[in-house]
PDB file of C-alpha atoms in Angstrom:
ATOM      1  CA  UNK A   1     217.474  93.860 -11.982  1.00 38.00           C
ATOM      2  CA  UNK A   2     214.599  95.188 -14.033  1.00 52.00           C
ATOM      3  CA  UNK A   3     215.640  98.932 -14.879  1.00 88.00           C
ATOM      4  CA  UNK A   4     211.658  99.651 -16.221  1.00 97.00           C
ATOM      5  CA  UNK A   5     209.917 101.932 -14.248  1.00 98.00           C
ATOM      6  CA  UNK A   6     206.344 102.108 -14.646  1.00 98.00           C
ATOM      7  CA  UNK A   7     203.927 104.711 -13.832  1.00 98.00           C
ATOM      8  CA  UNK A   8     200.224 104.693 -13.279  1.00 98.00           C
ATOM      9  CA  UNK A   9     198.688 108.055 -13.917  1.00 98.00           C
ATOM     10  CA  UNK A  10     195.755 108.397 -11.939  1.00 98.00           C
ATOM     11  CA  UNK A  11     195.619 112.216 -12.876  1.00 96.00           C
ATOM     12  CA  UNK A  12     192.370 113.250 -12.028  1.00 96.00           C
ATOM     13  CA  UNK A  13     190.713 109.962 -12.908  1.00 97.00           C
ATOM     14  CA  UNK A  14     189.933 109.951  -9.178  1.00 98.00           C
ATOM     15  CA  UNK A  15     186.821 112.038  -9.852  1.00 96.00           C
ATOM     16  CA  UNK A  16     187.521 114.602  -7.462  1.00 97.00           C
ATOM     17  CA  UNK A  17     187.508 111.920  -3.947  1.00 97.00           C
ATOM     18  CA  UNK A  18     190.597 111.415  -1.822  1.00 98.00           C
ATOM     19  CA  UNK A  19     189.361 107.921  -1.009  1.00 98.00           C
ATOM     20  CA  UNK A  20     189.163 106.470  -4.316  1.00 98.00           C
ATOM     21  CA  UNK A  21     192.349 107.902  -5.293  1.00 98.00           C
ATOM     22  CA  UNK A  22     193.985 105.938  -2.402  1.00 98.00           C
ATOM     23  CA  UNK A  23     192.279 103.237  -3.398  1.00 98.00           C
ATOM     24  CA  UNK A  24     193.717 103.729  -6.804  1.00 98.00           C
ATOM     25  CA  UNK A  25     197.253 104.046  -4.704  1.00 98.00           C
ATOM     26  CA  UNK A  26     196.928 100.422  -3.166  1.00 98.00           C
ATOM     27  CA  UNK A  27     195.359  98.982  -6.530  1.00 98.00           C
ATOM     28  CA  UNK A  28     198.555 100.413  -8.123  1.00 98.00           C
ATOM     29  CA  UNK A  29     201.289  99.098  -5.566  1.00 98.00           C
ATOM     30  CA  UNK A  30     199.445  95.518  -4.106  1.00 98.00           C
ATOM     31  CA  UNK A  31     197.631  94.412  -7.251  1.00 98.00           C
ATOM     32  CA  UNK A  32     198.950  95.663 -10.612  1.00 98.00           C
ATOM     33  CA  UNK A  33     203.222  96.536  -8.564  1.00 98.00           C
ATOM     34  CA  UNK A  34     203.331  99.386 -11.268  1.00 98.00           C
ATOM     35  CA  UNK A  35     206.418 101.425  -9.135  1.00 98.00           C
ATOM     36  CA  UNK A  36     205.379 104.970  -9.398  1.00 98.00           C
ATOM     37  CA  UNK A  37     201.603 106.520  -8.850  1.00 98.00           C
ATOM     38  CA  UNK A  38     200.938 109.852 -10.642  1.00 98.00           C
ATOM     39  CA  UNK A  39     198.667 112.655  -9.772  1.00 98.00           C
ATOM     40  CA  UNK A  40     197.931 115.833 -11.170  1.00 98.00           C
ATOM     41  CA  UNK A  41     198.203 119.658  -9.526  1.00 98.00           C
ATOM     42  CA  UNK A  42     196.732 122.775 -10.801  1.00 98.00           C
ATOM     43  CA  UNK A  43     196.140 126.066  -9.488  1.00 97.00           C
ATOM     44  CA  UNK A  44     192.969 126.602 -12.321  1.00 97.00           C
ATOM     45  CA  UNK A  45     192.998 130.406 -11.737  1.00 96.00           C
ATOM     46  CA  UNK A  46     196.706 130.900 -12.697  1.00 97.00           C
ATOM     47  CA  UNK A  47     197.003 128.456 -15.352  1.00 96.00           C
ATOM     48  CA  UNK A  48     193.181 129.535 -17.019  1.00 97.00           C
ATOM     49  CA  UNK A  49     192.715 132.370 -18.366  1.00 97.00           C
ATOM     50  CA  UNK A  50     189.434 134.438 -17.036  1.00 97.00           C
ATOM     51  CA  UNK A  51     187.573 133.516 -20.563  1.00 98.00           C
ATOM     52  CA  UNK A  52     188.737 129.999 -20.329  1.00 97.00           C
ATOM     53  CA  UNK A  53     187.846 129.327 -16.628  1.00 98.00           C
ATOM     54  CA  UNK A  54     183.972 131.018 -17.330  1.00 98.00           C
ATOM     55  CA  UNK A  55     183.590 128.927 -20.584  1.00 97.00           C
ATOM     56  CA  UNK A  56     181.707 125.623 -20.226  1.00 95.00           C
ATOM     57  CA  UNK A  57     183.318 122.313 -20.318  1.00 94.00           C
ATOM     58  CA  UNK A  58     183.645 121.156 -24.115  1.00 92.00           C
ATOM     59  CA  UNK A  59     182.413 117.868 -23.433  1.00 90.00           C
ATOM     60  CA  UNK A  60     179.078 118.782 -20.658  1.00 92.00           C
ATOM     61  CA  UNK A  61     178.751 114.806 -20.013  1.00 92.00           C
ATOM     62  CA  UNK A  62     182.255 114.604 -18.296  1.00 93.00           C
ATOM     63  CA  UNK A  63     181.796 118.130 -16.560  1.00 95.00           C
ATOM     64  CA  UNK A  64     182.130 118.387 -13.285  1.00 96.00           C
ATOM     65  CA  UNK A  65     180.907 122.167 -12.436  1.00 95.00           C
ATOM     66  CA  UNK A  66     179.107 124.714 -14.203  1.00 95.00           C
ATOM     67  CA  UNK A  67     182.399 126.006 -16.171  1.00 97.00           C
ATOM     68  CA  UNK A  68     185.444 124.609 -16.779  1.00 96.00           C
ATOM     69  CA  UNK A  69     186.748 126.630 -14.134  1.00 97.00           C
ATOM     70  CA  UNK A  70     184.747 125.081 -11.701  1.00 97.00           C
ATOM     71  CA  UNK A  71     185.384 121.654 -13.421  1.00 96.00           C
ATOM     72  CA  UNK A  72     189.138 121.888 -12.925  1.00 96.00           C
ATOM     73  CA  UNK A  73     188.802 123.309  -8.885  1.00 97.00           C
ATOM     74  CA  UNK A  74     186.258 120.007  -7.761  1.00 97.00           C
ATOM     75  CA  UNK A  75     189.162 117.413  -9.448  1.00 97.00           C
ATOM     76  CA  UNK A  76     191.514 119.907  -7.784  1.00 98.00           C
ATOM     77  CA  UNK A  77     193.136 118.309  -4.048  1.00 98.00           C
ATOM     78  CA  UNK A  78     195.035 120.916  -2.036  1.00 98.00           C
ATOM     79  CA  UNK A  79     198.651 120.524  -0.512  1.00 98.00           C
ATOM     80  CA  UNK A  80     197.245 118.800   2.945  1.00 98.00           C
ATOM     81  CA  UNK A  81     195.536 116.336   0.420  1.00 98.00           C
ATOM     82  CA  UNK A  82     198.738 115.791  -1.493  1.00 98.00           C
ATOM     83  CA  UNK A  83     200.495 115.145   1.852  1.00 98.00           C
ATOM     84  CA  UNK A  84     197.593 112.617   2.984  1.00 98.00           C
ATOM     85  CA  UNK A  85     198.471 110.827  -0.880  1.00 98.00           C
ATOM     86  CA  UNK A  86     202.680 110.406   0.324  1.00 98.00           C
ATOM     87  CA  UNK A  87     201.660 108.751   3.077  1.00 98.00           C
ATOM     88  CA  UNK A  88     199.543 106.295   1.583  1.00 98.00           C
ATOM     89  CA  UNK A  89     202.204 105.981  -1.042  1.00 98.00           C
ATOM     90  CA  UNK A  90     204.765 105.190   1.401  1.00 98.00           C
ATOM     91  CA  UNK A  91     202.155 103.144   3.212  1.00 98.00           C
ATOM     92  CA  UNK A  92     202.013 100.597   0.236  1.00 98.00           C
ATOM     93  CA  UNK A  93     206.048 101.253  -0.886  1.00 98.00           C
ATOM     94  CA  UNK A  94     205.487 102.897  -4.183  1.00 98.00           C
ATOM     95  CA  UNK A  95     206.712 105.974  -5.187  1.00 98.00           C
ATOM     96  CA  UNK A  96     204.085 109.574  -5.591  1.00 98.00           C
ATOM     97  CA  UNK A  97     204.813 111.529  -8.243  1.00 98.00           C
ATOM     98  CA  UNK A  98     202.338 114.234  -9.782  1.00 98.00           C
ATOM     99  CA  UNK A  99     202.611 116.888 -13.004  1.00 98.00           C
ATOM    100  CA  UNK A 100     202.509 120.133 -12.360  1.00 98.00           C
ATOM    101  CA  UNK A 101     200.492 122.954 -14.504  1.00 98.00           C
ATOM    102  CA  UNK A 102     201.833 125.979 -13.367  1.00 98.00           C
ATOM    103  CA  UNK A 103     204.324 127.906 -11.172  1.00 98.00           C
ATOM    104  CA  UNK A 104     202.222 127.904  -7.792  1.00 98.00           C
ATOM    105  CA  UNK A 105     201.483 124.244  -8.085  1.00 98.00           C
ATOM    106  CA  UNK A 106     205.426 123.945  -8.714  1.00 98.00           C
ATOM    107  CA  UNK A 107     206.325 125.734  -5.933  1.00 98.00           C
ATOM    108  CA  UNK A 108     203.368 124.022  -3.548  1.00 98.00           C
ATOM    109  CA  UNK A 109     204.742 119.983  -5.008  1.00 98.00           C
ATOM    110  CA  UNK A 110     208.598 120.781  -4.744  1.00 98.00           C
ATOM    111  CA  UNK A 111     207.671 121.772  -0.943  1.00 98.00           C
ATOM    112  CA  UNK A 112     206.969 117.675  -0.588  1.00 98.00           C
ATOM    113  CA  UNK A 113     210.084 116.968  -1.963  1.00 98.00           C
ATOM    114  CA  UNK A 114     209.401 113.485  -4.067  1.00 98.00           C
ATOM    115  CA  UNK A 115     211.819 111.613  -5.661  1.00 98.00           C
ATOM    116  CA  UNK A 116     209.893 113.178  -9.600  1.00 98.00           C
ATOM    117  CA  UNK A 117     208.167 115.839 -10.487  1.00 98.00           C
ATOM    118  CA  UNK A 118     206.464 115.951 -14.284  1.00 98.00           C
ATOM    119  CA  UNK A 119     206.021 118.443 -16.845  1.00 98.00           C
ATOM    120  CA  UNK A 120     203.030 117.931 -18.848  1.00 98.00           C
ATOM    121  CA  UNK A 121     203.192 118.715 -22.499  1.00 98.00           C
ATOM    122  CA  UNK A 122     200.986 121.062 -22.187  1.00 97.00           C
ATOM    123  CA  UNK A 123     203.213 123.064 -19.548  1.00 98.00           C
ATOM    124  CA  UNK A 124     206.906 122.268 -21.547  1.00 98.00           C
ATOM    125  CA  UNK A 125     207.430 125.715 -22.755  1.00 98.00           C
ATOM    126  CA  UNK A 126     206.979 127.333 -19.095  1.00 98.00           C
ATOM    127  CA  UNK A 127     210.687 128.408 -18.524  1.00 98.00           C
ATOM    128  CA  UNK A 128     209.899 130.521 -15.785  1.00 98.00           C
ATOM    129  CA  UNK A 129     208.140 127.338 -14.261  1.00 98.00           C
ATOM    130  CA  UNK A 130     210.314 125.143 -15.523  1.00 98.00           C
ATOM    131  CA  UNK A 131     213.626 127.720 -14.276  1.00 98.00           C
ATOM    132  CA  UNK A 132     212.057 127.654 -10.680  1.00 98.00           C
ATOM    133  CA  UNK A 133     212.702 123.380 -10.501  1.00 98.00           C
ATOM    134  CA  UNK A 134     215.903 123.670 -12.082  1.00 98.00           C
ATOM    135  CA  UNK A 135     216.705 126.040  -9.346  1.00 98.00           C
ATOM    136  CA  UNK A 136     214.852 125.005  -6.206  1.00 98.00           C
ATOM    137  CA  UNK A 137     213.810 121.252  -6.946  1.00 98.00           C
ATOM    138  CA  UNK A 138     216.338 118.484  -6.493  1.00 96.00           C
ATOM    139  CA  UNK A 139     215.091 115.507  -7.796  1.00 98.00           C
ATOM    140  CA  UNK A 140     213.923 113.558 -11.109  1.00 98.00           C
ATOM    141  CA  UNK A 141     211.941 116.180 -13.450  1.00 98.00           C
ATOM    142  CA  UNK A 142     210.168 114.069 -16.010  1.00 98.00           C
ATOM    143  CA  UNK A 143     208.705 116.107 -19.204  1.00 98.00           C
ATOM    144  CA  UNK A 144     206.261 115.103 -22.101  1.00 98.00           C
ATOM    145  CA  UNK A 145     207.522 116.230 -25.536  1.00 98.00           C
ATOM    146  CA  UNK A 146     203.066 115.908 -26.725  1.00 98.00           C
ATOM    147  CA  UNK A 147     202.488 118.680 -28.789  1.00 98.00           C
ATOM    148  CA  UNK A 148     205.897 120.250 -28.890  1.00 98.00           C
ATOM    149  CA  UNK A 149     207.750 120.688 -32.232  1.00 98.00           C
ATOM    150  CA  UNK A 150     211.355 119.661 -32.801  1.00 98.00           C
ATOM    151  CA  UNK A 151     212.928 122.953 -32.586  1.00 98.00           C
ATOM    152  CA  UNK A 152     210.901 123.693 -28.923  1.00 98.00           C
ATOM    153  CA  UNK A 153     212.179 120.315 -28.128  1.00 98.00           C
ATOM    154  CA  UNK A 154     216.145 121.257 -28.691  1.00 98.00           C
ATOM    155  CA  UNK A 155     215.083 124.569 -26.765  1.00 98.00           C
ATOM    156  CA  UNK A 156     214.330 122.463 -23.866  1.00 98.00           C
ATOM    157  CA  UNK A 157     217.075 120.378 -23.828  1.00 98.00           C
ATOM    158  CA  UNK A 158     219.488 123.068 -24.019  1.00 98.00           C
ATOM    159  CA  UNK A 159     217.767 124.856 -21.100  1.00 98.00           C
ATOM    160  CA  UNK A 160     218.412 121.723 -18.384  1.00 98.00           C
ATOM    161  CA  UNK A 161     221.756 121.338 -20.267  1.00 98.00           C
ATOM    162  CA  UNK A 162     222.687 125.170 -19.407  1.00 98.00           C
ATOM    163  CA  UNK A 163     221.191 125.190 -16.049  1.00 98.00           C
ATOM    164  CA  UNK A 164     223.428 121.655 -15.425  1.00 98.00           C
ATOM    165  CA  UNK A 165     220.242 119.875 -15.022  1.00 98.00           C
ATOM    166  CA  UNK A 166     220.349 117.655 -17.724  1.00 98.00           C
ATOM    167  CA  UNK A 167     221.057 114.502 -15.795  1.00 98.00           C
ATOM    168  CA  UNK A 168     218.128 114.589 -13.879  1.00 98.00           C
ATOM    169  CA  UNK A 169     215.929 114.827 -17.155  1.00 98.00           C
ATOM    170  CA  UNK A 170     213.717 112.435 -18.378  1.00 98.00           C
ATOM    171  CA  UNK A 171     211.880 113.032 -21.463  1.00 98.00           C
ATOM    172  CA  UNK A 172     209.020 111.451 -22.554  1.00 98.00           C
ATOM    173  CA  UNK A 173     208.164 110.626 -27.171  1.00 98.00           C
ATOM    174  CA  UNK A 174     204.326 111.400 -26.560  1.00 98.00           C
ATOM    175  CA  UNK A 175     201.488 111.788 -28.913  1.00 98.00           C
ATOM    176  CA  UNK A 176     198.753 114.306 -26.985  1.00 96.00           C
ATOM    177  CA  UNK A 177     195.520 112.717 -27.977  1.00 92.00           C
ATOM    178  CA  UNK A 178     192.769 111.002 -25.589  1.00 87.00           C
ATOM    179  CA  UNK A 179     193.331 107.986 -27.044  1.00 92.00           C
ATOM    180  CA  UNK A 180     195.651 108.563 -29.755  1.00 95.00           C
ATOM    181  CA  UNK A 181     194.765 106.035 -32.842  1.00 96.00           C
ATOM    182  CA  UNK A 182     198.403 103.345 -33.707  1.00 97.00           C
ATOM    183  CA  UNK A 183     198.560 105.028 -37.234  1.00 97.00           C
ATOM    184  CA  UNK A 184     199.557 108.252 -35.275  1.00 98.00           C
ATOM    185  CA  UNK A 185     201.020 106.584 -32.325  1.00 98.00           C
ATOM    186  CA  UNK A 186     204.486 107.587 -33.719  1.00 98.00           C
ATOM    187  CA  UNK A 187     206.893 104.813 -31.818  1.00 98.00           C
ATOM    188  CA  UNK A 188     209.955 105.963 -33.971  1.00 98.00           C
ATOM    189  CA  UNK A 189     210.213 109.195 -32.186  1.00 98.00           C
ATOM    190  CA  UNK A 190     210.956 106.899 -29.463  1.00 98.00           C
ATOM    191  CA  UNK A 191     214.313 106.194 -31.527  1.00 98.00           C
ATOM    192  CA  UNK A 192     214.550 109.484 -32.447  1.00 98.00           C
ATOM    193  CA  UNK A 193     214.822 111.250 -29.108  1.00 98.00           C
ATOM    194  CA  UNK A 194     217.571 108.276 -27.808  1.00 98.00           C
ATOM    195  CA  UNK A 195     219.239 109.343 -30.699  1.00 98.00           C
ATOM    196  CA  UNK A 196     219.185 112.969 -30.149  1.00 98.00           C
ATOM    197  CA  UNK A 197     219.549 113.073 -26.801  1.00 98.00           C
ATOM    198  CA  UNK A 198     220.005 109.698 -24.879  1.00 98.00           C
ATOM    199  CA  UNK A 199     223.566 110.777 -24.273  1.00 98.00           C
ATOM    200  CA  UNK A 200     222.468 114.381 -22.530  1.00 98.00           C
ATOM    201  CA  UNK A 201     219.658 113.472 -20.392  1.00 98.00           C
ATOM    202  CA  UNK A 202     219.329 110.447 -17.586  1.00 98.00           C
ATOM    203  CA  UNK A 203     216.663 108.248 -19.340  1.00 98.00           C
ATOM    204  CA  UNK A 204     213.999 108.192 -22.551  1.00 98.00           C
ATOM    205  CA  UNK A 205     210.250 107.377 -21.770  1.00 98.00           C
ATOM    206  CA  UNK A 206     207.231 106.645 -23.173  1.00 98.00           C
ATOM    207  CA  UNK A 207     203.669 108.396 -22.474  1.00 98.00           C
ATOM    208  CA  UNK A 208     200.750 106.500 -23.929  1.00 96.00           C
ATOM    209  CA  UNK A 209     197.394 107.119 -23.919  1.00 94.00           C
ATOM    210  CA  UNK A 210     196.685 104.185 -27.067  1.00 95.00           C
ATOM    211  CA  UNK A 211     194.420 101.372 -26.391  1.00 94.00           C
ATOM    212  CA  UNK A 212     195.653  97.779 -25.226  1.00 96.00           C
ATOM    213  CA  UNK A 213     199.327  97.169 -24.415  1.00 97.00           C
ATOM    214  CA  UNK A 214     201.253  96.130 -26.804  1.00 97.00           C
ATOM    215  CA  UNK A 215     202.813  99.575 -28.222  1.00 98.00           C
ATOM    216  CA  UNK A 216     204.258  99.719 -25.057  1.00 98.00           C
ATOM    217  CA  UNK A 217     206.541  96.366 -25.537  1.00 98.00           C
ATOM    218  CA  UNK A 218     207.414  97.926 -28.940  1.00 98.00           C
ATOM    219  CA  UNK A 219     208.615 100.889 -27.029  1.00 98.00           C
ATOM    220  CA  UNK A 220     210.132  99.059 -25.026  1.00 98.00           C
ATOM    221  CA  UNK A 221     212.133  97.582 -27.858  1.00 97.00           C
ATOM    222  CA  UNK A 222     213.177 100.857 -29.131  1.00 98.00           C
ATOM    223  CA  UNK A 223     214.609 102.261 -25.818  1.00 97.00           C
ATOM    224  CA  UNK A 224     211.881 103.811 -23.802  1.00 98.00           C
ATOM    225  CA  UNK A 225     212.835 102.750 -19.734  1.00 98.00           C
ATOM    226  CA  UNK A 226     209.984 104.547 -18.240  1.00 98.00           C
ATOM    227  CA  UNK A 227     205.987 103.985 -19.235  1.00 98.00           C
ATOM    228  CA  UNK A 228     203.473 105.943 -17.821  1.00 98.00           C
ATOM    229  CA  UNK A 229     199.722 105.580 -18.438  1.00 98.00           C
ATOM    230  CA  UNK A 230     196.634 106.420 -17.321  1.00 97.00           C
ATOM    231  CA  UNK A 231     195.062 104.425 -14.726  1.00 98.00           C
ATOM    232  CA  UNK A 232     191.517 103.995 -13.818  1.00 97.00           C
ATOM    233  CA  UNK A 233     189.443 101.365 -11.611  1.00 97.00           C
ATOM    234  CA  UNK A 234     186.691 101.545 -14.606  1.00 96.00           C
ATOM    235  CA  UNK A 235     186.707 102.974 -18.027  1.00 94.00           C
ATOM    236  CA  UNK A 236     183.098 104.285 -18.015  1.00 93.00           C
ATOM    237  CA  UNK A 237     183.559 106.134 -15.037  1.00 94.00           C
ATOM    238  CA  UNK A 238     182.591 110.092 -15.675  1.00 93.00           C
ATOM    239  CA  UNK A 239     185.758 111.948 -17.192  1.00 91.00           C
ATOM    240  CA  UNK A 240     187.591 112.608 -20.948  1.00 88.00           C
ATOM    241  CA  UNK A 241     190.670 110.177 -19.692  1.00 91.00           C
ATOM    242  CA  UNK A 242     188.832 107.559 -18.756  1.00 93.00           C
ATOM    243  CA  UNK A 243     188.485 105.979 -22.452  1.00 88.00           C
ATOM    244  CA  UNK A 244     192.534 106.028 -22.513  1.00 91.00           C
ATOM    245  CA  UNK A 245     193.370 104.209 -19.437  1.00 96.00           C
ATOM    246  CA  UNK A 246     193.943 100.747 -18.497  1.00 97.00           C
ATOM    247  CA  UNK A 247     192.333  99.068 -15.596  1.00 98.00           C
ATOM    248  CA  UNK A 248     193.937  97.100 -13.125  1.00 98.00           C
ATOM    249  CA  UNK A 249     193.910  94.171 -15.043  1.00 98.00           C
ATOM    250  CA  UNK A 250     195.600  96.342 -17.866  1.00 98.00           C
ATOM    251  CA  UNK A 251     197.861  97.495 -16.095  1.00 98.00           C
ATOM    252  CA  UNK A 252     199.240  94.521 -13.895  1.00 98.00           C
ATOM    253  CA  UNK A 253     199.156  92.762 -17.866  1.00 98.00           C
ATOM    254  CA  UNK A 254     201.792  95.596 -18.924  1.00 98.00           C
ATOM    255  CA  UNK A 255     204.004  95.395 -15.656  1.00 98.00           C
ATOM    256  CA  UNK A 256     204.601  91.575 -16.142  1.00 98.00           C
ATOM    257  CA  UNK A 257     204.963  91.942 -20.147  1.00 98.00           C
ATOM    258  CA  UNK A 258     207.480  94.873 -19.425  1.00 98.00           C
ATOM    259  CA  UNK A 259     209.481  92.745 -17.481  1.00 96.00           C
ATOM    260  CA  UNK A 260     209.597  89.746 -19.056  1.00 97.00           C
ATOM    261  CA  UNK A 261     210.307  90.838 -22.323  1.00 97.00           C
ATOM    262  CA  UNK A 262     212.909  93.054 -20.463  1.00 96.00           C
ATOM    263  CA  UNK A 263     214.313  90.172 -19.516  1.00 95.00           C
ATOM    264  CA  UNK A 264     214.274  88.487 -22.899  1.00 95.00           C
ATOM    265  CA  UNK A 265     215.769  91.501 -24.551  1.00 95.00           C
ATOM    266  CA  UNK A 266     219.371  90.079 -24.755  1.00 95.00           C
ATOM    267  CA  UNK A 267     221.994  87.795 -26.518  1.00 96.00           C
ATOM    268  CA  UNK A 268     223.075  84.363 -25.636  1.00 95.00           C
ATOM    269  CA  UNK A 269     225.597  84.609 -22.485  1.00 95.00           C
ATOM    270  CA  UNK A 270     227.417  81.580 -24.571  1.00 95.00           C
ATOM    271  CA  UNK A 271     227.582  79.822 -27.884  1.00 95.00           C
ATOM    272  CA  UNK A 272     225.173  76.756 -26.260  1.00 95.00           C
ATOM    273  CA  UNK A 273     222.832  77.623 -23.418  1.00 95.00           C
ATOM    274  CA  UNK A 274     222.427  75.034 -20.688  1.00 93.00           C
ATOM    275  CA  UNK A 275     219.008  74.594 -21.503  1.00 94.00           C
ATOM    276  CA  UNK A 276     219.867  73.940 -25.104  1.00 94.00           C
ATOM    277  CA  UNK A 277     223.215  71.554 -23.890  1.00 93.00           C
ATOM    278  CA  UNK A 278     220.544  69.472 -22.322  1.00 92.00           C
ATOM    279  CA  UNK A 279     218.329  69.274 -25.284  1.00 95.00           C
ATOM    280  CA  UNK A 280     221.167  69.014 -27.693  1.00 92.00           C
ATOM    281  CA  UNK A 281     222.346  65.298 -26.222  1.00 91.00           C
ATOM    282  CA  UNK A 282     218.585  64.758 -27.227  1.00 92.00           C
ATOM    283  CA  UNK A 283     217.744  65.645 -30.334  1.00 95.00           C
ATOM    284  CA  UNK A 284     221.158  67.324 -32.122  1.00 92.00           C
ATOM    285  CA  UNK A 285     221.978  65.392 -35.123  1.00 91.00           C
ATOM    286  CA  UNK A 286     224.996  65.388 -37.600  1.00 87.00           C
ATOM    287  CA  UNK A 287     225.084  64.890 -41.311  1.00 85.00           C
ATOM    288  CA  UNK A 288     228.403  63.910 -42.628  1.00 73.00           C
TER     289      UNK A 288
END
């Protein structure tokens, strides 16, 4: 049995429409058979300061309200929303997942109860957010180390190891860039981390957001079990996370390369294969 999950992030690459982002849900599951969907939930007045919710969006093209404030509350779908999403998940049999940003969006997702919630990089270092799931939430929580130095990384570890949560941990090796070039694409951390902590927490993962597919076999190769990235239905759509997602043809590419190299990934069951036995009464020849 393949043990690779997959995720497609959809995020907010939905643009803000329920419909395309169930679209993006049956795309996901019938079409590309990724096995988890991802989506995204803020509450932009908490997380934003009141400077940073008035400023305007750094990049105006890919704005989607006056300020960022505004930006962030039109990608933004409320609970009911999220609710209409599960269903269409279950609909197509593929697991929902989304990251939460903050506490109320914590509090708001863990009411669903799906099998993972994720920590964003960006959110890591919450421990009052991150306190309230290891207290109230009872499935997978999944958390980016982007960003995060190896110290704050320990610090996080020993927090779900303390509150006896560390079994339900998945981290993520993750370079925080939109797309992040292969000379800083950092696999080895991938290595590092098993090394660190494989034995403490339930799996290693990698989050991508490189071009093309093939860092992901090489993670693969070095340990990672679960790959999310970004998902879109077109590249040049309107938004920043567009340029670092694959399309459906990208991403039903990495689901079959994950699992056939998966499956490839091991030693010979025997000294002479079957296939080889056959071959062997074929071409083998001894030198004396």
């Amino acid at each position: 049995m393949n043990k690779n999950v997959i995720i497609a992030e959809v995020g907010c690459n939905h643009k803000g429409d329920l419909q395309i982002a169930k679209e993006m849900i049956k795309i996901a599951a019938q079409y590309c058979h990724a096995n988890v969907v991802k989506f995204q939930k803020r509450n932009p007045k908490e997380l934003l300061s009141q400077e940073e919710y008035n400023a305007p969006h750094p990049n105006p093209e890919n704005a989607y309200g006056k300020s960022y404030g505004e930006h962030r509350e039109y990608l933004e779908f409320n609970l009911d929303q999220h609710k209409e999403l599960v269903e269409t998940c279950n609909q197509y049999n593929i697991e929902y997942s989304t990251s939460v940003w903050d506490l109320t969006s914590a509090k708001e997702i863990t009411t669903l109860s799906p099998k993972m919630i994720k920590i964003p990089s960006a959110c890591n270092l919450n421990f009052k957010m991150l306190d309230y799931l290891a207290q109230n939430y009872f499935g997978e929580i999944h958390l980016s180390f982007g960003m995060t130095t190896p110290s704050e990384e320990e610090r996080v570890i020993k927090f779900f190891v303390d509150e006896k949560r560390n079994k339900d941990l998945v981290v993520y090796s993750c370079v925080s860039g939109y797309p992040v070039s292969f000379d800083d694409l950092s696999l080895l951390d991938i290595k590092r981390l098993k090394e660190l902590y494989g034995k403490d927490v339930k799996a290693i993962g990698f989050s991508g957001h490189h071009l093309g597919i093939a860092a992901d076999i090489a993670a693969l190769t070095l340990g990672a079990t679960y790959f999310e990235r970004h998902f879109t239905l077109d590249r040049t759509w309107k938004g920043t996370d567009h340029a670092a997602s694959l399309e459906p043809d990208g991403l039903r590419k990495l689901v079959r390369d994950i699992s056939n190299v998966s499956k490839a990934l091991t030693y010979k069951k025997e000294d002479l294969l079957d296939v080889e036995k056959q071959q062997r009464k074929k071409l083998k020849r001894e030198f004396l």
